[in-house]
PDB file of C-alpha atoms in Angstrom:
ATOM      1  CA  MET R   1       6.106   6.039  25.576  1.00  0.00           C
ATOM      2  CA  SER R   2       6.924   4.840  28.705  1.00  0.00           C
ATOM      3  CA  ALA R   3       8.007   1.227  27.137  1.00  0.00           C
ATOM      4  CA  ALA R   4      11.448   0.509  26.023  1.00  0.00           C
ATOM      5  CA  PRO R   5      11.861  -1.520  23.159  1.00  0.00           C
ATOM      6  CA  ALA R   6      12.407  -4.794  23.927  1.00  0.00           C
ATOM      7  CA  VAL R   7      16.223  -6.695  22.942  1.00  0.00           C
ATOM      8  CA  THR R   8      15.183  -8.108  19.036  1.00  0.00           C
ATOM      9  CA  ARG R   9      14.579 -12.180  19.528  1.00  0.00           C
ATOM     10  CA  PRO R  10      16.828 -14.051  16.512  1.00  0.00           C
ATOM     11  CA  ASP R  11      12.979 -15.195  15.531  1.00  0.00           C
ATOM     12  CA  LEU R  12      12.213 -14.565  11.825  1.00  0.00           C
ATOM     13  CA  PHE R  13       8.450 -14.946  12.241  1.00  0.00           C
ATOM     14  CA  GLY R  14       8.710 -13.361  15.409  1.00  0.00           C
ATOM     15  CA  PHE R  15       6.364 -10.865  13.216  1.00  0.00           C
ATOM     16  CA  LEU R  16       3.321 -13.903  13.113  1.00  0.00           C
ATOM     17  CA  PRO R  17       1.413 -13.044  16.667  1.00  0.00           C
ATOM     18  CA  VAL R  18       1.579  -9.256  16.204  1.00  0.00           C
ATOM     19  CA  TRP R  19      -0.232  -9.888  12.628  1.00  0.00           C
ATOM     20  CA  GLN R  20      -2.437 -12.590  14.057  1.00  0.00           C
ATOM     21  CA  ARG R  21      -3.869  -9.822  16.935  1.00  0.00           C
ATOM     22  CA  ASN R  22      -4.413  -7.235  14.148  1.00  0.00           C
ATOM     23  CA  PHE R  23      -6.179  -9.809  11.837  1.00  0.00           C
ATOM     24  CA  LEU R  24      -8.269 -10.883  15.163  1.00  0.00           C
ATOM     25  CA  VAL R  25      -9.281  -7.455  15.643  1.00  0.00           C
ATOM     26  CA  TRP R  26      -9.876  -6.643  12.078  1.00  0.00           C
ATOM     27  CA  ARG R  27     -12.304  -9.864  11.667  1.00  0.00           C
ATOM     28  CA  LYS R  28     -15.156  -8.352  13.915  1.00  0.00           C
ATOM     29  CA  LEU R  29     -15.474  -5.764  11.367  1.00  0.00           C
ATOM     30  CA  ALA R  30     -14.502  -7.570   8.088  1.00  0.00           C
ATOM     31  CA  LEU R  31     -17.063  -6.611   5.544  1.00  0.00           C
ATOM     32  CA  PRO R  32     -17.156  -2.834   6.903  1.00  0.00           C
ATOM     33  CA  SER R  33     -13.747  -2.662   5.849  1.00  0.00           C
ATOM     34  CA  ILE R  34     -13.795  -4.090   2.700  1.00  0.00           C
ATOM     35  CA  LEU R  35     -16.828  -2.421   1.881  1.00  0.00           C
ATOM     36  CA  GLY R  36     -15.261   1.013   2.744  1.00  0.00           C
ATOM     37  CA  ASN R  37     -12.007   0.023   0.737  1.00  0.00           C
ATOM     38  CA  LEU R  38     -13.931  -0.795  -2.008  1.00  0.00           C
ATOM     39  CA  ALA R  39     -16.641   1.987  -2.602  1.00  0.00           C
ATOM     40  CA  ASP R  40     -13.951   4.994  -3.269  1.00  0.00           C
ATOM     41  CA  PRO R  41     -11.808   3.000  -6.095  1.00  0.00           C
ATOM     42  CA  LEU R  42     -15.102   1.511  -7.423  1.00  0.00           C
ATOM     43  CA  ILE R  43     -16.936   4.658  -8.208  1.00  0.00           C
ATOM     44  CA  TYR R  44     -14.001   6.320  -9.993  1.00  0.00           C
ATOM     45  CA  MET R  45     -13.351   3.088 -12.202  1.00  0.00           C
ATOM     46  CA  LEU R  46     -17.031   3.399 -12.827  1.00  0.00           C
ATOM     47  CA  GLY R  47     -17.606   7.145 -13.074  1.00  0.00           C
ATOM     48  CA  LEU R  48     -14.582   7.873 -14.992  1.00  0.00           C
ATOM     49  CA  GLY R  49     -14.154   4.486 -17.314  1.00  0.00           C
ATOM     50  CA  TYR R  50     -18.310   4.482 -18.127  1.00  0.00           C
ATOM     51  CA  GLY R  51     -18.183   8.529 -18.127  1.00  0.00           C
ATOM     52  CA  LEU R  52     -15.373  10.279 -19.618  1.00  0.00           C
ATOM     53  CA  GLY R  53     -14.162   7.256 -21.098  1.00  0.00           C
ATOM     54  CA  ALA R  54     -17.751   6.919 -23.298  1.00  0.00           C
ATOM     55  CA  MET R  55     -15.845  10.690 -24.904  1.00  0.00           C
ATOM     56  CA  LEU R  56     -12.137   9.179 -25.222  1.00  0.00           C
ATOM     57  CA  PRO R  57     -10.386   6.878 -28.141  1.00  0.00           C
ATOM     58  CA  GLU R  58      -8.546   3.775 -26.931  1.00  0.00           C
ATOM     59  CA  ILE R  59      -5.557   3.658 -25.014  1.00  0.00           C
ATOM     60  CA  ASP R  60      -3.220   0.932 -26.445  1.00  0.00           C
ATOM     61  CA  GLY R  61      -5.643  -0.774 -28.409  1.00  0.00           C
ATOM     62  CA  GLN R  62      -8.157  -0.614 -25.345  1.00  0.00           C
ATOM     63  CA  PRO R  63     -11.238   0.718 -24.007  1.00  0.00           C
ATOM     64  CA  TYR R  64     -10.675   3.525 -21.406  1.00  0.00           C
ATOM     65  CA  ILE R  65     -12.024   1.348 -18.887  1.00  0.00           C
ATOM     66  CA  ALA R  66      -9.592  -1.443 -18.926  1.00  0.00           C
ATOM     67  CA  PHE R  67      -6.988   1.090 -19.025  1.00  0.00           C
ATOM     68  CA  LEU R  68      -8.058   2.385 -15.884  1.00  0.00           C
ATOM     69  CA  ALA R  69      -8.680  -0.655 -14.278  1.00  0.00           C
ATOM     70  CA  ALA R  70      -5.436  -1.470 -13.730  1.00  0.00           C
ATOM     71  CA  GLY R  71      -4.750   2.107 -12.037  1.00  0.00           C
ATOM     72  CA  THR R  72      -7.337   1.938 -10.016  1.00  0.00           C
ATOM     73  CA  ILE R  73      -6.130  -1.945  -8.641  1.00  0.00           C
ATOM     74  CA  CYS R  74      -2.914  -0.146  -7.816  1.00  0.00           C
ATOM     75  CA  ALA R  75      -4.313   3.151  -6.572  1.00  0.00           C
ATOM     76  CA  SER R  76      -6.720   1.001  -3.863  1.00  0.00           C
ATOM     77  CA  THR R  77      -3.613  -1.158  -3.323  1.00  0.00           C
ATOM     78  CA  MET R  78      -1.525   1.809  -2.245  1.00  0.00           C
ATOM     79  CA  ASN R  79      -4.556   3.926  -0.550  1.00  0.00           C
ATOM     80  CA  ALA R  80      -4.930   0.634   2.021  1.00  0.00           C
ATOM     81  CA  ALA R  81      -1.583   0.325   2.624  1.00  0.00           C
ATOM     82  CA  THR R  82      -0.999   3.668   3.487  1.00  0.00           C
ATOM     83  CA  PHE R  83      -4.165   4.025   5.501  1.00  0.00           C
ATOM     84  CA  GLU R  84      -3.493   0.777   7.681  1.00  0.00           C
ATOM     85  CA  ALA R  85       0.561   1.717   8.175  1.00  0.00           C
ATOM     86  CA  LEU R  86      -0.425   5.258   9.201  1.00  0.00           C
ATOM     87  CA  TYR R  87      -3.867   5.921  10.616  1.00  0.00           C
ATOM     88  CA  SER R  88      -4.151   2.178  12.424  1.00  0.00           C
ATOM     89  CA  SER R  89      -0.410   1.871  13.125  1.00  0.00           C
ATOM     90  CA  PHE R  90      -0.234   4.864  15.067  1.00  0.00           C
ATOM     91  CA  SER R  91      -3.661   3.983  16.923  1.00  0.00           C
ATOM     92  CA  ARG R  92      -2.091   1.224  17.952  1.00  0.00           C
ATOM     93  CA  MET R  93       1.696   2.977  18.738  1.00  0.00           C
ATOM     94  CA  HIS R  94       0.803   6.518  20.132  1.00  0.00           C
ATOM     95  CA  VAL R  95      -2.945   6.440  21.440  1.00  0.00           C
ATOM     96  CA  GLN R  96      -3.974   3.076  22.267  1.00  0.00           C
ATOM     97  CA  LYS R  97      -0.693   1.784  23.578  1.00  0.00           C
ATOM     98  CA  THR R  98      -0.687  -0.961  21.971  1.00  0.00           C
ATOM     99  CA  TRP R  99       2.727  -1.672  20.874  1.00  0.00           C
ATOM    100  CA  ASP R 100       3.481  -1.192  24.834  1.00  0.00           C
ATOM    101  CA  ALA R 101       2.046  -3.750  25.799  1.00  0.00           C
ATOM    102  CA  ILE R 102       3.303  -6.190  23.347  1.00  0.00           C
ATOM    103  CA  LEU R 103       6.761  -5.023  23.660  1.00  0.00           C
ATOM    104  CA  ASN R 104       6.425  -5.911  27.275  1.00  0.00           C
ATOM    105  CA  THR R 105       6.041  -9.578  26.162  1.00  0.00           C
ATOM    106  CA  PRO R 106       9.413 -11.593  24.686  1.00  0.00           C
ATOM    107  CA  LEU R 107       8.498 -10.077  21.101  1.00  0.00           C
ATOM    108  CA  GLY R 108      10.587  -7.229  20.625  1.00  0.00           C
ATOM    109  CA  LEU R 109      10.858  -3.703  18.231  1.00  0.00           C
ATOM    110  CA  ASN R 110      11.489  -5.431  15.157  1.00  0.00           C
ATOM    111  CA  ASP R 111       8.987  -7.927  15.498  1.00  0.00           C
ATOM    112  CA  VAL R 112       6.535  -5.387  16.064  1.00  0.00           C
ATOM    113  CA  VAL R 113       6.955  -3.446  13.454  1.00  0.00           C
ATOM    114  CA  ALA R 114       7.478  -6.041  10.735  1.00  0.00           C
ATOM    115  CA  GLY R 115       4.257  -6.991  12.266  1.00  0.00           C
ATOM    116  CA  GLU R 116       2.460  -3.892  10.991  1.00  0.00           C
ATOM    117  CA  LEU R 117       4.448  -3.940   7.672  1.00  0.00           C
ATOM    118  CA  PHE R 118       2.990  -7.522   6.915  1.00  0.00           C
ATOM    119  CA  TRP R 119      -0.163  -6.177   8.705  1.00  0.00           C
ATOM    120  CA  ALA R 120      -0.986  -3.446   6.109  1.00  0.00           C
ATOM    121  CA  ALA R 121       0.358  -5.451   3.033  1.00  0.00           C
ATOM    122  CA  THR R 122      -2.402  -7.544   3.817  1.00  0.00           C
ATOM    123  CA  LYS R 123      -5.131  -5.355   4.355  1.00  0.00           C
ATOM    124  CA  SER R 124      -3.906  -4.036   0.744  1.00  0.00           C
ATOM    125  CA  PHE R 125      -4.153  -7.433  -0.721  1.00  0.00           C
ATOM    126  CA  PHE R 126      -7.461  -7.394   0.566  1.00  0.00           C
ATOM    127  CA  SER R 127      -8.276  -4.102  -0.949  1.00  0.00           C
ATOM    128  CA  GLY R 128      -6.667  -4.918  -4.159  1.00  0.00           C
ATOM    129  CA  CYS R 129      -8.411  -8.387  -4.738  1.00  0.00           C
ATOM    130  CA  ALA R 130     -11.796  -7.067  -3.790  1.00  0.00           C
ATOM    131  CA  ILE R 131     -11.231  -4.411  -6.644  1.00  0.00           C
ATOM    132  CA  LEU R 132      -9.459  -7.335  -8.924  1.00  0.00           C
ATOM    133  CA  ILE R 133     -12.826  -9.581  -8.461  1.00  0.00           C
ATOM    134  CA  VAL R 134     -15.073  -7.134  -9.558  1.00  0.00           C
ATOM    135  CA  ILE R 135     -13.243  -5.852 -12.529  1.00  0.00           C
ATOM    136  CA  THR R 136     -13.277  -9.770 -13.459  1.00  0.00           C
ATOM    137  CA  ALA R 137     -16.964  -9.802 -13.162  1.00  0.00           C
ATOM    138  CA  MET R 138     -16.737  -6.913 -15.626  1.00  0.00           C
ATOM    139  CA  GLY R 139     -15.216  -8.816 -18.191  1.00  0.00           C
ATOM    140  CA  LEU R 140     -12.078  -6.699 -17.853  1.00  0.00           C
ATOM    141  CA  THR R 141      -9.166  -9.547 -17.561  1.00  0.00           C
ATOM    142  CA  ASN R 142      -7.134 -11.317 -20.239  1.00  0.00           C
ATOM    143  CA  GLY R 143      -6.490 -15.391 -19.152  1.00  0.00           C
ATOM    144  CA  PRO R 144      -4.889 -16.664 -16.731  1.00  0.00           C
ATOM    145  CA  THR R 145      -2.282 -13.807 -16.493  1.00  0.00           C
ATOM    146  CA  ALA R 146      -4.903 -11.811 -14.286  1.00  0.00           C
ATOM    147  CA  LEU R 147      -3.785 -14.193 -11.385  1.00  0.00           C
ATOM    148  CA  LEU R 148      -0.138 -12.790 -11.705  1.00  0.00           C
ATOM    149  CA  ILE R 149      -1.446  -9.469 -10.577  1.00  0.00           C
ATOM    150  CA  LEU R 150      -1.983 -11.260  -7.379  1.00  0.00           C
ATOM    151  CA  PRO R 151       1.599 -11.397  -6.182  1.00  0.00           C
ATOM    152  CA  ALA R 152       1.977  -7.813  -7.831  1.00  0.00           C
ATOM    153  CA  ILE R 153      -0.512  -6.668  -5.528  1.00  0.00           C
ATOM    154  CA  VAL R 154       1.772  -8.436  -2.267  1.00  0.00           C
ATOM    155  CA  LEU R 155       4.589  -6.465  -3.965  1.00  0.00           C
ATOM    156  CA  THR R 156       2.932  -2.602  -4.422  1.00  0.00           C
ATOM    157  CA  GLY R 157       1.329  -3.154  -0.721  1.00  0.00           C
ATOM    158  CA  LEU R 158       4.566  -3.854   0.996  1.00  0.00           C
ATOM    159  CA  ALA R 159       6.613  -1.046  -0.773  1.00  0.00           C
ATOM    160  CA  PHE R 160       3.704   1.387   0.655  1.00  0.00           C
ATOM    161  CA  ALA R 161       3.310  -0.207   3.799  1.00  0.00           C
ATOM    162  CA  ALA R 162       7.009   0.702   4.500  1.00  0.00           C
ATOM    163  CA  LEU R 163       6.883   4.338   3.355  1.00  0.00           C
ATOM    164  CA  GLY R 164       3.892   4.812   5.462  1.00  0.00           C
ATOM    165  CA  LEU R 165       5.662   3.410   8.375  1.00  0.00           C
ATOM    166  CA  ILE R 166       8.229   5.776   7.867  1.00  0.00           C
ATOM    167  CA  TRP R 167       5.852   8.563   8.128  1.00  0.00           C
ATOM    168  CA  ASN R 168       4.668   7.108  11.095  1.00  0.00           C
ATOM    169  CA  ALA R 169       7.546   6.951  13.105  1.00  0.00           C
ATOM    170  CA  LEU R 170       7.673  10.873  12.431  1.00  0.00           C
ATOM    171  CA  ALA R 171       3.966  11.964  13.150  1.00  0.00           C
ATOM    172  CA  PRO R 172       3.435  14.011  16.576  1.00  0.00           C
ATOM    173  CA  SER R 173      -0.623  13.832  15.414  1.00  0.00           C
ATOM    174  CA  TYR R 174      -2.925  12.210  12.864  1.00  0.00           C
ATOM    175  CA  ASP R 175      -2.809  15.939  11.445  1.00  0.00           C
ATOM    176  CA  PHE R 176       0.552  15.586  10.182  1.00  0.00           C
ATOM    177  CA  PHE R 177      -0.404  12.141   8.146  1.00  0.00           C
ATOM    178  CA  MET R 178      -2.181  15.010   5.637  1.00  0.00           C
ATOM    179  CA  TYR R 179       1.107  16.610   4.325  1.00  0.00           C
ATOM    180  CA  TYR R 180       2.285  13.112   3.400  1.00  0.00           C
ATOM    181  CA  PHE R 181      -1.943  12.759   1.002  1.00  0.00           C
ATOM    182  CA  THR R 182      -0.872  16.082   0.032  1.00  0.00           C
ATOM    183  CA  LEU R 183       2.990  16.159  -0.812  1.00  0.00           C
ATOM    184  CA  PHE R 184       3.294  12.234  -1.819  1.00  0.00           C
ATOM    185  CA  ILE R 185       0.357  10.216  -2.037  1.00  0.00           C
ATOM    186  CA  THR R 186      -2.254  12.691  -4.137  1.00  0.00           C
ATOM    187  CA  PRO R 187       0.801  13.581  -6.415  1.00  0.00           C
ATOM    188  CA  MET R 188       2.042  10.329  -7.532  1.00  0.00           C
ATOM    189  CA  THR R 189      -1.326   8.980  -8.310  1.00  0.00           C
ATOM    190  CA  LEU R 190      -1.408  12.103 -10.735  1.00  0.00           C
ATOM    191  CA  ILE R 191       2.231  10.997 -12.587  1.00  0.00           C
ATOM    192  CA  SER R 192       2.335   7.461 -12.545  1.00  0.00           C
ATOM    193  CA  GLY R 193      -0.101   6.447 -14.820  1.00  0.00           C
ATOM    194  CA  VAL R 194      -2.876   5.376 -13.001  1.00  0.00           C
ATOM    195  CA  PHE R 195      -5.369   8.047 -15.118  1.00  0.00           C
ATOM    196  CA  PHE R 196      -3.812   8.431 -17.909  1.00  0.00           C
ATOM    197  CA  PRO R 197      -0.711   7.205 -19.995  1.00  0.00           C
ATOM    198  CA  THR R 198       2.334   9.174 -18.892  1.00  0.00           C
ATOM    199  CA  ASP R 199       3.495  10.683 -22.171  1.00  0.00           C
ATOM    200  CA  GLN R 200       1.040  13.062 -21.800  1.00  0.00           C
ATOM    201  CA  LEU R 201       3.424  14.842 -19.327  1.00  0.00           C
ATOM    202  CA  PRO R 202       5.894  16.827 -19.975  1.00  0.00           C
ATOM    203  CA  GLY R 203       9.545  14.289 -19.875  1.00  0.00           C
ATOM    204  CA  TRP R 204      10.864  15.292 -16.721  1.00  0.00           C
ATOM    205  CA  LEU R 205       7.702  14.731 -14.909  1.00  0.00           C
ATOM    206  CA  ALA R 206       6.976  11.434 -16.674  1.00  0.00           C
ATOM    207  CA  ALA R 207      10.549  10.945 -15.970  1.00  0.00           C
ATOM    208  CA  ILE R 208      10.306  11.522 -11.918  1.00  0.00           C
ATOM    209  CA  GLY R 209       7.007   9.241 -11.834  1.00  0.00           C
ATOM    210  CA  GLY R 210       8.456   6.366 -13.892  1.00  0.00           C
ATOM    211  CA  TRP R 211      10.828   6.295 -11.158  1.00  0.00           C
ATOM    212  CA  LEU R 212       7.479   5.882  -8.221  1.00  0.00           C
ATOM    213  CA  PRO R 213       6.999   2.812  -6.659  1.00  0.00           C
ATOM    214  CA  LEU R 214       3.056   3.553  -7.880  1.00  0.00           C
ATOM    215  CA  ALA R 215       4.623   3.193 -11.421  1.00  0.00           C
ATOM    216  CA  GLN R 216       6.328   0.196 -11.298  1.00  0.00           C
ATOM    217  CA  GLY R 217       3.450  -1.297  -9.879  1.00  0.00           C
ATOM    218  CA  VAL R 218       0.740  -0.168 -12.876  1.00  0.00           C
ATOM    219  CA  ALA R 219       3.707  -1.471 -15.138  1.00  0.00           C
ATOM    220  CA  LEU R 220       3.140  -4.702 -14.061  1.00  0.00           C
ATOM    221  CA  ILE R 221      -0.167  -4.717 -13.332  1.00  0.00           C
ATOM    222  CA  ARG R 222      -1.328  -3.287 -16.727  1.00  0.00           C
ATOM    223  CA  PRO R 223       0.594  -5.708 -19.154  1.00  0.00           C
ATOM    224  CA  LEU R 224      -1.210  -8.675 -16.894  1.00  0.00           C
ATOM    225  CA  LEU R 225      -5.267  -7.573 -17.297  1.00  0.00           C
ATOM    226  CA  ALA R 226      -4.623  -7.081 -20.750  1.00  0.00           C
ATOM    227  CA  GLY R 227      -2.986 -10.749 -21.085  1.00  0.00           C
ATOM    228  CA  GLN R 228       0.142  -9.819 -22.170  1.00  0.00           C
ATOM    229  CA  TRP R 229       3.695 -10.395 -20.098  1.00  0.00           C
ATOM    230  CA  PRO R 230       4.960  -6.946 -18.829  1.00  0.00           C
ATOM    231  CA  ALA R 231       8.118  -5.313 -20.072  1.00  0.00           C
ATOM    232  CA  ASP R 232      11.437  -5.611 -17.980  1.00  0.00           C
ATOM    233  CA  ALA R 233       9.117  -6.891 -15.285  1.00  0.00           C
ATOM    234  CA  LEU R 234      12.653  -7.589 -13.246  1.00  0.00           C
ATOM    235  CA  ILE R 235      13.344  -4.460 -13.042  1.00  0.00           C
ATOM    236  CA  HIS R 236       9.883  -3.506 -11.669  1.00  0.00           C
ATOM    237  CA  ILE R 237       9.915  -6.288  -9.466  1.00  0.00           C
ATOM    238  CA  MET R 238      13.378  -5.585  -8.120  1.00  0.00           C
ATOM    239  CA  ALA R 239      12.686  -1.614  -7.356  1.00  0.00           C
ATOM    240  CA  LEU R 240       9.739  -2.511  -5.262  1.00  0.00           C
ATOM    241  CA  LEU R 241      11.492  -5.174  -3.435  1.00  0.00           C
ATOM    242  CA  ALA R 242      14.295  -2.638  -2.839  1.00  0.00           C
ATOM    243  CA  THR R 243      11.595   0.017  -1.567  1.00  0.00           C
ATOM    244  CA  THR R 244      10.396  -2.142   0.591  1.00  0.00           C
ATOM    245  CA  ALA R 245      14.126  -3.178   1.916  1.00  0.00           C
ATOM    246  CA  ILE R 246      14.833   0.554   2.275  1.00  0.00           C
ATOM    247  CA  ALA R 247      11.988   1.737   3.638  1.00  0.00           C
ATOM    248  CA  PHE R 248      11.459  -0.695   6.275  1.00  0.00           C
ATOM    249  CA  THR R 249      14.728  -0.536   7.948  1.00  0.00           C
ATOM    250  CA  ILE R 250      14.662   3.507   7.820  1.00  0.00           C
ATOM    251  CA  ALA R 251      11.151   2.991   9.640  1.00  0.00           C
ATOM    252  CA  LEU R 252      12.477   0.488  12.288  1.00  0.00           C
ATOM    253  CA  ARG R 253      15.606   2.726  12.731  1.00  0.00           C
ATOM    254  CA  LEU R 254      13.003   5.826  13.442  1.00  0.00           C
ATOM    255  CA  THR R 255      10.678   4.052  15.434  1.00  0.00           C
ATOM    256  CA  ARG R 256      13.585   2.650  17.783  1.00  0.00           C
ATOM    257  CA  ARG R 257      14.960   6.079  17.882  1.00  0.00           C
ATOM    258  CA  ARG R 258      11.208   7.674  19.016  1.00  0.00           C
ATOM    259  CA  LEU R 259      10.559   4.885  21.265  1.00  0.00           C
ATOM    260  CA  LEU R 260      14.110   5.508  22.990  1.00  0.00           C
ATOM    261  CA  LYS R 261      13.105   8.969  23.965  1.00  0.00           C
TER     262      LYS R 261
END
C-alpha cells in the first residue's frame, strides 16, 4: 500500500464518514443487493423447511420449518457480514485503493477499520431483517418478542464482521477467502444448531459448536422467534460482544502491520 496510516484522531464517531461513503455507494444497487442476500437463505428455508420438514417430527414442540427459520436468520446475517468484511473490504483496501484515499484525509486507520466493521454489520442487519420479514409473513413469529430479534441480529453481524476483518488483513488475494469459508464458516454452520439440534452431535463436537459465535446468535434468536425469553441471554450477549471487541482489536493490529509494510 502506498499510503501510511494517518495518526488516529480521538474522535469516537470518526468512522461515520467511512460508513456513509460505503452506504452511498451501496444505495445505488440496494435492491439487487438485498435480493441477492435474500434468495439463497430463502431457498434453503423453503426447500428444507417444507421439503425435508414434511418428513420430520416436531422439534421442541415446533415444526421443523419454524426451527429452521431462526437458524436461517443467523446464517444469513453471518454470511452477509462475512462477505462484506472479506470481499468488499478487500476490494476497497487492496484493489480500488479507497483506503489509501481516505487515509490521506484527517481520518485515521481506526476510523477506516471501524467504518468497515459497522458497515458490514449494517449490511448483515439488512439481510437478517429481510429474512425476518419473510418469516413473519409466513406466520412463523410469535408475539412482540420477535422485535428483540433485531438487536440480536446486530450483535451477530458485528461479531462476524470483526472476525472477517481479521482474515481480510491477512489475505494476499481473493482466493484466500475460500480457506476461511471451508475451514471456519461452513463447519460452524453445521455444528451450531442452524439445521438441526446440537444434541444430535457427539458430546465433544456439540461442546465446540456451543462456544462458536453462530451458536450464540442462534441461542438468542430461536427462543425469541418462538415467543420465549432466551435462557442465559446475558451470557450469549456478552459472548458476542467479547468476540466483536477481541476480533476487532486483532483485525486493527494486523491491518496496521499490513499497511506499514
